mmCIF file of C-alpha atoms in Angstrom:
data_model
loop_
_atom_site.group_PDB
_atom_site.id
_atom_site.type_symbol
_atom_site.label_atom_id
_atom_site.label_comp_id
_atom_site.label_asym_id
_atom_site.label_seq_id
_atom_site.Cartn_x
_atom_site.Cartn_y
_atom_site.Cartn_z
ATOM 1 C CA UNK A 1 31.052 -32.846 46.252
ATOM 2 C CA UNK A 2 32.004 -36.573 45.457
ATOM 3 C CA UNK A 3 33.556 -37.914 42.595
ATOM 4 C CA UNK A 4 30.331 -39.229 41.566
ATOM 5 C CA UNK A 5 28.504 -36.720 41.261
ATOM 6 C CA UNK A 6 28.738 -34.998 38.126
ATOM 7 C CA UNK A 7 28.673 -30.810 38.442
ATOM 8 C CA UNK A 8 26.652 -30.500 35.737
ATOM 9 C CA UNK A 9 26.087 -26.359 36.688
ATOM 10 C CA UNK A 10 29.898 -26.134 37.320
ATOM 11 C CA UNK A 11 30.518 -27.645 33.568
ATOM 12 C CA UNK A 12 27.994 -25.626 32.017
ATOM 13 C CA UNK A 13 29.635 -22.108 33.818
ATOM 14 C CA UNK A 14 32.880 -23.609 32.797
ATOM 15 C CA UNK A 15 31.744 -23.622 29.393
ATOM 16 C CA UNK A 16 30.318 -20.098 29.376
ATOM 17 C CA UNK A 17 33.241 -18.761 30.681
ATOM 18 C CA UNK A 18 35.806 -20.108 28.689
ATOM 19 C CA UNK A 19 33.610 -18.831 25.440
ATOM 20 C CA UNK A 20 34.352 -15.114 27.240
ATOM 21 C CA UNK A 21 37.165 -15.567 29.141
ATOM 22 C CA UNK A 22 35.704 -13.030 31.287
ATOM 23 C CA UNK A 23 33.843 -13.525 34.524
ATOM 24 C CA UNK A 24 32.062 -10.198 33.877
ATOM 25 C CA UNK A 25 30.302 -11.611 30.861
ATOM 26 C CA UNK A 26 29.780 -15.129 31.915
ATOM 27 C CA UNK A 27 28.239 -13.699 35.495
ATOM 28 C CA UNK A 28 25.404 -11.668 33.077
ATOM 29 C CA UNK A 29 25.093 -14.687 30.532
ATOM 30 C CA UNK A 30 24.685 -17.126 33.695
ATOM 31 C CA UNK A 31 22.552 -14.225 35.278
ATOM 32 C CA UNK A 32 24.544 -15.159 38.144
ATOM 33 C CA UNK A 33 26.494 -13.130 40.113
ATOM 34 C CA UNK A 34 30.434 -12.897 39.062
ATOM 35 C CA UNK A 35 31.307 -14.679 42.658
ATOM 36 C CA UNK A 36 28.778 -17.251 42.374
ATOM 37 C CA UNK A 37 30.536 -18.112 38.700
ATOM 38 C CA UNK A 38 33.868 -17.955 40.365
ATOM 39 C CA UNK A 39 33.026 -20.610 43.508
ATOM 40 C CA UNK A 40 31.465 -22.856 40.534
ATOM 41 C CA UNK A 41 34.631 -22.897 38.672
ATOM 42 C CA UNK A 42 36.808 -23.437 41.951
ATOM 43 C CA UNK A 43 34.597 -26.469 42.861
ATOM 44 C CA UNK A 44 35.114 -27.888 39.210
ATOM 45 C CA UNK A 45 38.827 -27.195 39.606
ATOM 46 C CA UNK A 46 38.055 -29.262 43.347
ATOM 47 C CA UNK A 47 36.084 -32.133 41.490
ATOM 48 C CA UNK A 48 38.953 -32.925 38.614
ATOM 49 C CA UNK A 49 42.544 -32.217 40.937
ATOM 50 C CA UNK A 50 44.040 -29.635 38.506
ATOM 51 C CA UNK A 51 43.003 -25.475 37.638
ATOM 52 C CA UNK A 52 40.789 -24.995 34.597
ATOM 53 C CA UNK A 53 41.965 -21.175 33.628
ATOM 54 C CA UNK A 54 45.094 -19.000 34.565
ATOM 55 C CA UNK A 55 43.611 -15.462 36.194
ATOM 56 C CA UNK A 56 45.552 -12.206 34.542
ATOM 57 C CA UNK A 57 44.989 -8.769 34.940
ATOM 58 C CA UNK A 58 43.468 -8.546 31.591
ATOM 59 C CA UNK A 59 41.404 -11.311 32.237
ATOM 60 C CA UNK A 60 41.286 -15.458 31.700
ATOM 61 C CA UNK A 61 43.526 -17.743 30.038
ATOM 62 C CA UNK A 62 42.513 -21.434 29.701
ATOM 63 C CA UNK A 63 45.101 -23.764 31.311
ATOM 64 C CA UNK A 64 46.680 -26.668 28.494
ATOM 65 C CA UNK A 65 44.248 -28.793 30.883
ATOM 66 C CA UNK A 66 41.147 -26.553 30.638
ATOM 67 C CA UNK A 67 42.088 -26.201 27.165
ATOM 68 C CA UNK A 68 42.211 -30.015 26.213
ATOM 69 C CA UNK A 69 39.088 -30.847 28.276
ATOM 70 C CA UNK A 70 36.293 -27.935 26.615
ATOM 71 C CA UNK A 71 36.027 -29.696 23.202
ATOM 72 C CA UNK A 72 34.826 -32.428 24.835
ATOM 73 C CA UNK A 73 32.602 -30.725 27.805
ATOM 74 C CA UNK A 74 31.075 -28.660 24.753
ATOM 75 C CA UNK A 75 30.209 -32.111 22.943
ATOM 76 C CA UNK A 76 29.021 -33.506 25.686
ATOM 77 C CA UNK A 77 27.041 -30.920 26.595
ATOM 78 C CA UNK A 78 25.962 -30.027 23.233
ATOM 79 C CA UNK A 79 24.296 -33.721 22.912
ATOM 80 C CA UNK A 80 22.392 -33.956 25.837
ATOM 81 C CA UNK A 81 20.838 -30.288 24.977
ATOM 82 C CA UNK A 82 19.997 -31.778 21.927
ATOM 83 C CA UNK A 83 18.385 -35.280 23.644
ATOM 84 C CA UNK A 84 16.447 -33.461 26.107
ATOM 85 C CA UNK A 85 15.194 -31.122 23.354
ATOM 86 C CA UNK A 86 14.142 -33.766 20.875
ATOM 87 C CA UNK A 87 12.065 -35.783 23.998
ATOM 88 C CA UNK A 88 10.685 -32.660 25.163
ATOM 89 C CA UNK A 89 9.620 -31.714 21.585
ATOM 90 C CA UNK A 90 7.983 -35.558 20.907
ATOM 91 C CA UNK A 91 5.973 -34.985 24.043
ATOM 92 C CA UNK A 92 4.595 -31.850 23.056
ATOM 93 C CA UNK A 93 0.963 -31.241 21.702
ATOM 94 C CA UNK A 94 0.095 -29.294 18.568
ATOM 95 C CA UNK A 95 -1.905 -26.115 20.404
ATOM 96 C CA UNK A 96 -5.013 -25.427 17.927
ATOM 97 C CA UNK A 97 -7.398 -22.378 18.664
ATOM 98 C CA UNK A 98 -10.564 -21.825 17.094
ATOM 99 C CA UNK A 99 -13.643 -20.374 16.996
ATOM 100 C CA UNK A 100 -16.730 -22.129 18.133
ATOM 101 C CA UNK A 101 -18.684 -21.551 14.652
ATOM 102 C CA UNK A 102 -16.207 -23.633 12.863
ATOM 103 C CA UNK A 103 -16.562 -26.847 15.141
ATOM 104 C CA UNK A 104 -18.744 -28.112 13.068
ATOM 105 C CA UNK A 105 -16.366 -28.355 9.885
ATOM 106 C CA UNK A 106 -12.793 -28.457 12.694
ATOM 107 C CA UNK A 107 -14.138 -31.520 14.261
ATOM 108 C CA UNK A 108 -14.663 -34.351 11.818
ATOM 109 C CA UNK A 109 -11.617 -33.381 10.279
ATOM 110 C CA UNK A 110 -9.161 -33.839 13.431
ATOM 111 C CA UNK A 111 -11.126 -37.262 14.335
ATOM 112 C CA UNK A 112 -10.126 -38.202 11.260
ATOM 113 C CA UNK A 113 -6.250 -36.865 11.099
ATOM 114 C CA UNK A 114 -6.195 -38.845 14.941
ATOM 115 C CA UNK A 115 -7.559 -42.089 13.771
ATOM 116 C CA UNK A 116 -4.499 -42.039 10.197
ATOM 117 C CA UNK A 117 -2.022 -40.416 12.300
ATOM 118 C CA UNK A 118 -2.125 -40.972 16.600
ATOM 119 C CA UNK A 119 1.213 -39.481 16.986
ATOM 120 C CA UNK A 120 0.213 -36.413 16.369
ATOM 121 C CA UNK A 121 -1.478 -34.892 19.234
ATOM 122 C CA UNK A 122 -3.495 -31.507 18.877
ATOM 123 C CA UNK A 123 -5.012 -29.503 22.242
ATOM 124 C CA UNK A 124 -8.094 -27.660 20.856
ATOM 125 C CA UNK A 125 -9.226 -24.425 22.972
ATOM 126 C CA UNK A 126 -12.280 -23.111 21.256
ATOM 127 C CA UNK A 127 -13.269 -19.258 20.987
ATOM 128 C CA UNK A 128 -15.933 -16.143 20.402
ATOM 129 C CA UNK A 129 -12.820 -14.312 19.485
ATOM 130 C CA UNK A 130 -12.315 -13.683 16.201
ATOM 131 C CA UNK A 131 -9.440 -11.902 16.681
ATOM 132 C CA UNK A 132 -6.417 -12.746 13.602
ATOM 133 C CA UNK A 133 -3.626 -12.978 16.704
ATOM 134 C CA UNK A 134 -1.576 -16.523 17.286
ATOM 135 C CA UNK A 135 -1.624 -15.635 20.799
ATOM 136 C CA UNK A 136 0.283 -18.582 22.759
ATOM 137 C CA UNK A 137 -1.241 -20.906 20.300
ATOM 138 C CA UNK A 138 1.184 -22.217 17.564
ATOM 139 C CA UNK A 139 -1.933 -22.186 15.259
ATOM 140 C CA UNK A 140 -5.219 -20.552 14.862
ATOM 141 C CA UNK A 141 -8.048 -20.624 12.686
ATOM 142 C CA UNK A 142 -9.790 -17.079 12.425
ATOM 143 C CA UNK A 143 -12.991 -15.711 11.167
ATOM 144 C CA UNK A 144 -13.496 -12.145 9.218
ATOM 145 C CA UNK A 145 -11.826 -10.671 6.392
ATOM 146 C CA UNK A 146 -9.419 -12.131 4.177
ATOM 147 C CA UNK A 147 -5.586 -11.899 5.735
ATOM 148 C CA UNK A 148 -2.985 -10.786 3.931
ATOM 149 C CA UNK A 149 -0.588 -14.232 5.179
ATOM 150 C CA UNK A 150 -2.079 -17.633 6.128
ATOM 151 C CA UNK A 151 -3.936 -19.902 4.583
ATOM 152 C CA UNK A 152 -7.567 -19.573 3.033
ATOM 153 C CA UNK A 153 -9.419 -22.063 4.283
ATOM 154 C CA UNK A 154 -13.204 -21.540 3.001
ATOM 155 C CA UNK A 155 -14.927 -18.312 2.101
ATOM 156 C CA UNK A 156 -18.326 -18.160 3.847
ATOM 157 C CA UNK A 157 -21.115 -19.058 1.715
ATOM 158 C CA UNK A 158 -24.852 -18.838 3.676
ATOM 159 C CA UNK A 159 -27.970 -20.527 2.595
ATOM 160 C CA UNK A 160 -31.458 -21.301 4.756
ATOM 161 C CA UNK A 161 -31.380 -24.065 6.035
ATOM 162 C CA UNK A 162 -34.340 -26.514 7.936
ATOM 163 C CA UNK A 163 -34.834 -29.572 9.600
ATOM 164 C CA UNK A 164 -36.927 -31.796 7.335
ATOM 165 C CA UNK A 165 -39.447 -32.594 10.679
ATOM 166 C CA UNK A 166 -41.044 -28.766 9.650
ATOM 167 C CA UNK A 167 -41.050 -29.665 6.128
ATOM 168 C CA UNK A 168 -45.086 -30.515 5.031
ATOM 169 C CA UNK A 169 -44.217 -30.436 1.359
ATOM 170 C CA UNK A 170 -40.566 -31.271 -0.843
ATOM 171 C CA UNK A 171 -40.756 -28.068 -2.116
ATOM 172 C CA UNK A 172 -41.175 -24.673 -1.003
ATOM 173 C CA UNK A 173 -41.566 -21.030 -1.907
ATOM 174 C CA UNK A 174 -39.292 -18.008 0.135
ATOM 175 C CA UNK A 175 -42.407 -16.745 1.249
ATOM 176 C CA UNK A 176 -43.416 -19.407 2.819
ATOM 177 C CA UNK A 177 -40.358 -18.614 5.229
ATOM 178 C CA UNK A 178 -42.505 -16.628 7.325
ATOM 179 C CA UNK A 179 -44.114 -19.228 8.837
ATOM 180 C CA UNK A 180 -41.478 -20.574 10.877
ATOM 181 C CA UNK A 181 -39.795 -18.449 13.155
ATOM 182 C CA UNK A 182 -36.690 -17.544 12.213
ATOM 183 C CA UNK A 183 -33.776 -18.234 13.429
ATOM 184 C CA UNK A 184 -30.103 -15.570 13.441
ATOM 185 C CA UNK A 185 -26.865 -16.696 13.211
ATOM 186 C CA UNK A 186 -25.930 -12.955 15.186
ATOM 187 C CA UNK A 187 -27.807 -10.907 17.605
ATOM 188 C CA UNK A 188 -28.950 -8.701 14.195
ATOM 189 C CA UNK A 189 -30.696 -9.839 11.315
ATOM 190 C CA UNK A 190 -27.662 -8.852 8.975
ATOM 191 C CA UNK A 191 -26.982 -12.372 7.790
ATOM 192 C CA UNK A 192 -30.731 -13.196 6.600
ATOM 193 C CA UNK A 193 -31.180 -9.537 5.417
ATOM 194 C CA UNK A 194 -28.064 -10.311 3.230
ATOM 195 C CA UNK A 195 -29.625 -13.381 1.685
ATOM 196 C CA UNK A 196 -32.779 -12.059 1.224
ATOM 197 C CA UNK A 197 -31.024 -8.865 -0.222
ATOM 198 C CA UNK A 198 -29.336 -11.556 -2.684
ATOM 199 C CA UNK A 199 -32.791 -12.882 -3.994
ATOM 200 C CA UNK A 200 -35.053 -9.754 -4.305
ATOM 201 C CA UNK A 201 -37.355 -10.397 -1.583
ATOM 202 C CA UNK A 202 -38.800 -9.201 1.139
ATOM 203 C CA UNK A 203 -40.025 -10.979 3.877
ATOM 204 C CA UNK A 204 -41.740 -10.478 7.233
ATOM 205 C CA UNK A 205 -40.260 -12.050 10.076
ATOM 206 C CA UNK A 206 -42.758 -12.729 12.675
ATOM 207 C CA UNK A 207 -41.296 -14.913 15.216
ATOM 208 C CA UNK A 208 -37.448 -14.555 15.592
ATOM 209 C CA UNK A 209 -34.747 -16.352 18.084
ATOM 210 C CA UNK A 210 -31.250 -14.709 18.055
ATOM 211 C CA UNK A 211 -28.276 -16.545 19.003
ATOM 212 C CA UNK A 212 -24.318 -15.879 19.947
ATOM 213 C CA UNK A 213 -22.950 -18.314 17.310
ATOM 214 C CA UNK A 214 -23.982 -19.676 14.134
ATOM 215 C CA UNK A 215 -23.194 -23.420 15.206
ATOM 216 C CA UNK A 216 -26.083 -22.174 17.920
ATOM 217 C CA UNK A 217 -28.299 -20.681 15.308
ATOM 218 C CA UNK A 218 -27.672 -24.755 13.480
ATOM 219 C CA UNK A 219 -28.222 -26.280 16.383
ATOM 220 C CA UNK A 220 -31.333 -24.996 17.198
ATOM 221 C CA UNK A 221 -32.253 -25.583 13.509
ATOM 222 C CA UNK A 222 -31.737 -29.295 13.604
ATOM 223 C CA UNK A 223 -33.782 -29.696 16.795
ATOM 224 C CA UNK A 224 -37.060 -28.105 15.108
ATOM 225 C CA UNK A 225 -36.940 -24.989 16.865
ATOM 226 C CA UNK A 226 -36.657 -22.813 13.235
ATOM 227 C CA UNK A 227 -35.209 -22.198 9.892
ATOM 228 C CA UNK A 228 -31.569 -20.449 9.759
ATOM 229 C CA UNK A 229 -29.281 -19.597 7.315
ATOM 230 C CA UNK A 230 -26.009 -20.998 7.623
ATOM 231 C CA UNK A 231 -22.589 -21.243 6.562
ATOM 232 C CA UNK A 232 -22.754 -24.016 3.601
ATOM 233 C CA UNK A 233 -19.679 -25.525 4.559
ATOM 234 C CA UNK A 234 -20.242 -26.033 7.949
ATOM 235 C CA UNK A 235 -23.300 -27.566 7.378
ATOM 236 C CA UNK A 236 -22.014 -30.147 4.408
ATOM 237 C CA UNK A 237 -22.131 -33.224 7.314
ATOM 238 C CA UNK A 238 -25.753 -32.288 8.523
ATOM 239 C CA UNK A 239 -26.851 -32.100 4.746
ATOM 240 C CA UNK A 240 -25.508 -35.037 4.111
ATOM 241 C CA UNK A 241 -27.172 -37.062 7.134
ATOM 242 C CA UNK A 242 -30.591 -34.919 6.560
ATOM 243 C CA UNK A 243 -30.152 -33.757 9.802
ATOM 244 C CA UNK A 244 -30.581 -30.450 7.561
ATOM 245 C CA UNK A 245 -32.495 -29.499 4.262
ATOM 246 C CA UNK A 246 -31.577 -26.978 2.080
ATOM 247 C CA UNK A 247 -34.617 -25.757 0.958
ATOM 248 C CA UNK A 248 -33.364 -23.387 -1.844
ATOM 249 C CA UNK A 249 -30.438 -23.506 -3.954
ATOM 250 C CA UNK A 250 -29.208 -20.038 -4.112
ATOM 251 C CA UNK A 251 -26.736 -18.800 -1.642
ATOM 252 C CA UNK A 252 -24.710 -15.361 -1.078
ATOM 253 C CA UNK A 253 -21.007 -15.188 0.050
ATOM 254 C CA UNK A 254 -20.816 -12.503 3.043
ATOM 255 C CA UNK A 255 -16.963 -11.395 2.226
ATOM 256 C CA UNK A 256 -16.129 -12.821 5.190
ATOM 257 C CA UNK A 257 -13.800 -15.764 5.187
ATOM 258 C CA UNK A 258 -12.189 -18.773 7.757
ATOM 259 C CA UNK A 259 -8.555 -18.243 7.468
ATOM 260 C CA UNK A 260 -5.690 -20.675 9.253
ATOM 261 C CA UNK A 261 -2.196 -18.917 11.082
ATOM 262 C CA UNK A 262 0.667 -21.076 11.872
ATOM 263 C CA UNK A 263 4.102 -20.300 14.377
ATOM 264 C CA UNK A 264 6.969 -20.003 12.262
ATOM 265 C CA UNK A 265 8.614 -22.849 11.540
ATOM 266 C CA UNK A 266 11.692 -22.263 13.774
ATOM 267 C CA UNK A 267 9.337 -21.992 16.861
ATOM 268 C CA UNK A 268 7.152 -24.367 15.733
ATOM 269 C CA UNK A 269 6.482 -28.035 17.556
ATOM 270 C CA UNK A 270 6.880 -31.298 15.820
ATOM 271 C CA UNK A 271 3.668 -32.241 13.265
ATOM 272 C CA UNK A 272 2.738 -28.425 13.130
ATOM 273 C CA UNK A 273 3.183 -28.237 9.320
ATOM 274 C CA UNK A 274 1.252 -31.705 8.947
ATOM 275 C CA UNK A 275 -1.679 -30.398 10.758
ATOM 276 C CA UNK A 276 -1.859 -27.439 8.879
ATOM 277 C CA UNK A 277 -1.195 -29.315 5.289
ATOM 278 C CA UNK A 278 -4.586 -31.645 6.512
ATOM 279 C CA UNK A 279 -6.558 -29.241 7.216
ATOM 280 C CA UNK A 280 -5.762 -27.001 4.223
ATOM 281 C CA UNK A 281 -6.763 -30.101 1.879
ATOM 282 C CA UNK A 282 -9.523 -30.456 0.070
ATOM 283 C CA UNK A 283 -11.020 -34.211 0.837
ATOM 284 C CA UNK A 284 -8.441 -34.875 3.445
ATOM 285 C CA UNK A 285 -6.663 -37.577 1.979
ATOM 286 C CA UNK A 286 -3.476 -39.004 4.209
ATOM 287 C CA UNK A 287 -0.721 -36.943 3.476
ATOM 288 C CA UNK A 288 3.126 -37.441 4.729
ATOM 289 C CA UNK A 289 4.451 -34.365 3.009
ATOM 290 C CA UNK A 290 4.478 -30.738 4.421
ATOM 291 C CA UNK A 291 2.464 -28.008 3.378
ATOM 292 C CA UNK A 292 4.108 -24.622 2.213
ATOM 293 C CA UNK A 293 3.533 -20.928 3.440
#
């Protein structure tokens, strides 16, 4: 070992040990073995030219030398803990899961957040699971029933929706539903029974095209194929465009809401709590404060 190399391990078992003054207790800190912490100290003790502890029966004693030189080895040590930390932190991305159904509503809304705020760097994994679990994801936006912690996002709200290429007339009657085929959100009918339900009516669907997702049920809306009922937040953009019409104006919540998780803040990455604070506004204005629990 030269003098120029710095024995970084050696300094860091030298600091365990004197916290213990035990070899014992360093060795199962260290998960080393109590010889392996021994030959690290002896080669420090090599490196600087004078004995960092003073061995006893009962245990260690720190040498005036030893003694004098661990404030500093702690500091030193301390700070670049602290440096590597902070650089490993700034390069870390935000990890985001979701469910596929809410793309449509997620999407827009981290273009946006990337375009006011590039530093802040999110890694979307999308999901069928709807499943109210963080997983390895420091946040997660879940579908089903309301949670008892997070944040409420949206309740889900459906309506039928249509591409305006079907359309022959502005207006139309329910009844005249049952000339398109229809088009489920879910491999049942439960989401357009539950509408109907809502209105009174009864209706005979003919033709019908079941899907995995609603954003597939939308999809397939918008390219002619059918009229759906979707979630009437998810669909605000298409409206909007007239990628979509909205051919009535009632609509029935489902009890079944889009709810976000976050890490705690102690294990959370840098620009968690701003991600979450955008997305849980309404409008999305730019924000530079955080967001409560």
């Amino acid at each position: 070992m030269t003098r120029q190399s710095l024995p970084l391990n050696a300094i860091h078992a030298f600091i365990v040990t004197a916290r213990h003054l035990n070899l014992t207790h360093a060795a199962t800190e260290l998960c080393l073995t109590q010889g392996a912490v021994s030959r690290k100290i002896a080669a420090l003790e090599a490196w600087l030219s004078f004995p960092l502890f003073e061995r006893h029966a009962r245990g260690l004693k720190l040498t005036p030398q030893g003694a004098a030189l661990l404030p500093e080895l702690k500091s030193g040590f301390e700070q670049m803990l602290n440096a590597t930390g902070k650089a490993r932190k700034s390069n870390t991305s935000v990890r985001l899961k979701a469910p596929t159904c809410a793309m449509r509503w997620l999407l827009p809304k981290l273009m946006a957040l990337e375009q006011m705020r590039p530093e802040i760097h999110v890694s979307l994994t999308t999901t069928v699971d709807h499943s109210n679990q963080l997983d390895n994801f420091d946040a997660a936006i879940v579908y089903g029933a309301p949670l008892e912690k997070g944040w409420r996002l949206f309740d889900e709200e459906l309506t039928p929706v249509i591409s305006g290429s079907l359309l022959k007339q502005q207006t139309i009657a329910p009844q005249d539903l049952t000339h398109f085929t229809f088009l489920h959100p879910t491999a049942d009918s439960a989401d357009w029974q539950l509408w109907l339900r809502a209105q009174q009516l009864e209706i005979t669907m003919k033709r019908n095209q079941h899907f995995a997702t609603m954003d597939l049920a939308i999809s397939a809306a918008i390219q002619g194929y059918g009229v759906t009922v979707a979630d009437v937040t998810l669909i605000q953009s298409d409206l909007a465009t007239q990628r979509l019409v909205a051919p009535f104006s009632s609509s029935v919540k489902t009890g079944a809401v889009y709810s976000l998780l976050q890490r705690p803040d102690k294990d959370a990455p840098p620009f968690l709590t701003e991600l979450v604070a955008w997305l849980c506004l309404e409008g999305n204005p730019f924000i530079s404060a955080t967001a409560g629990g």
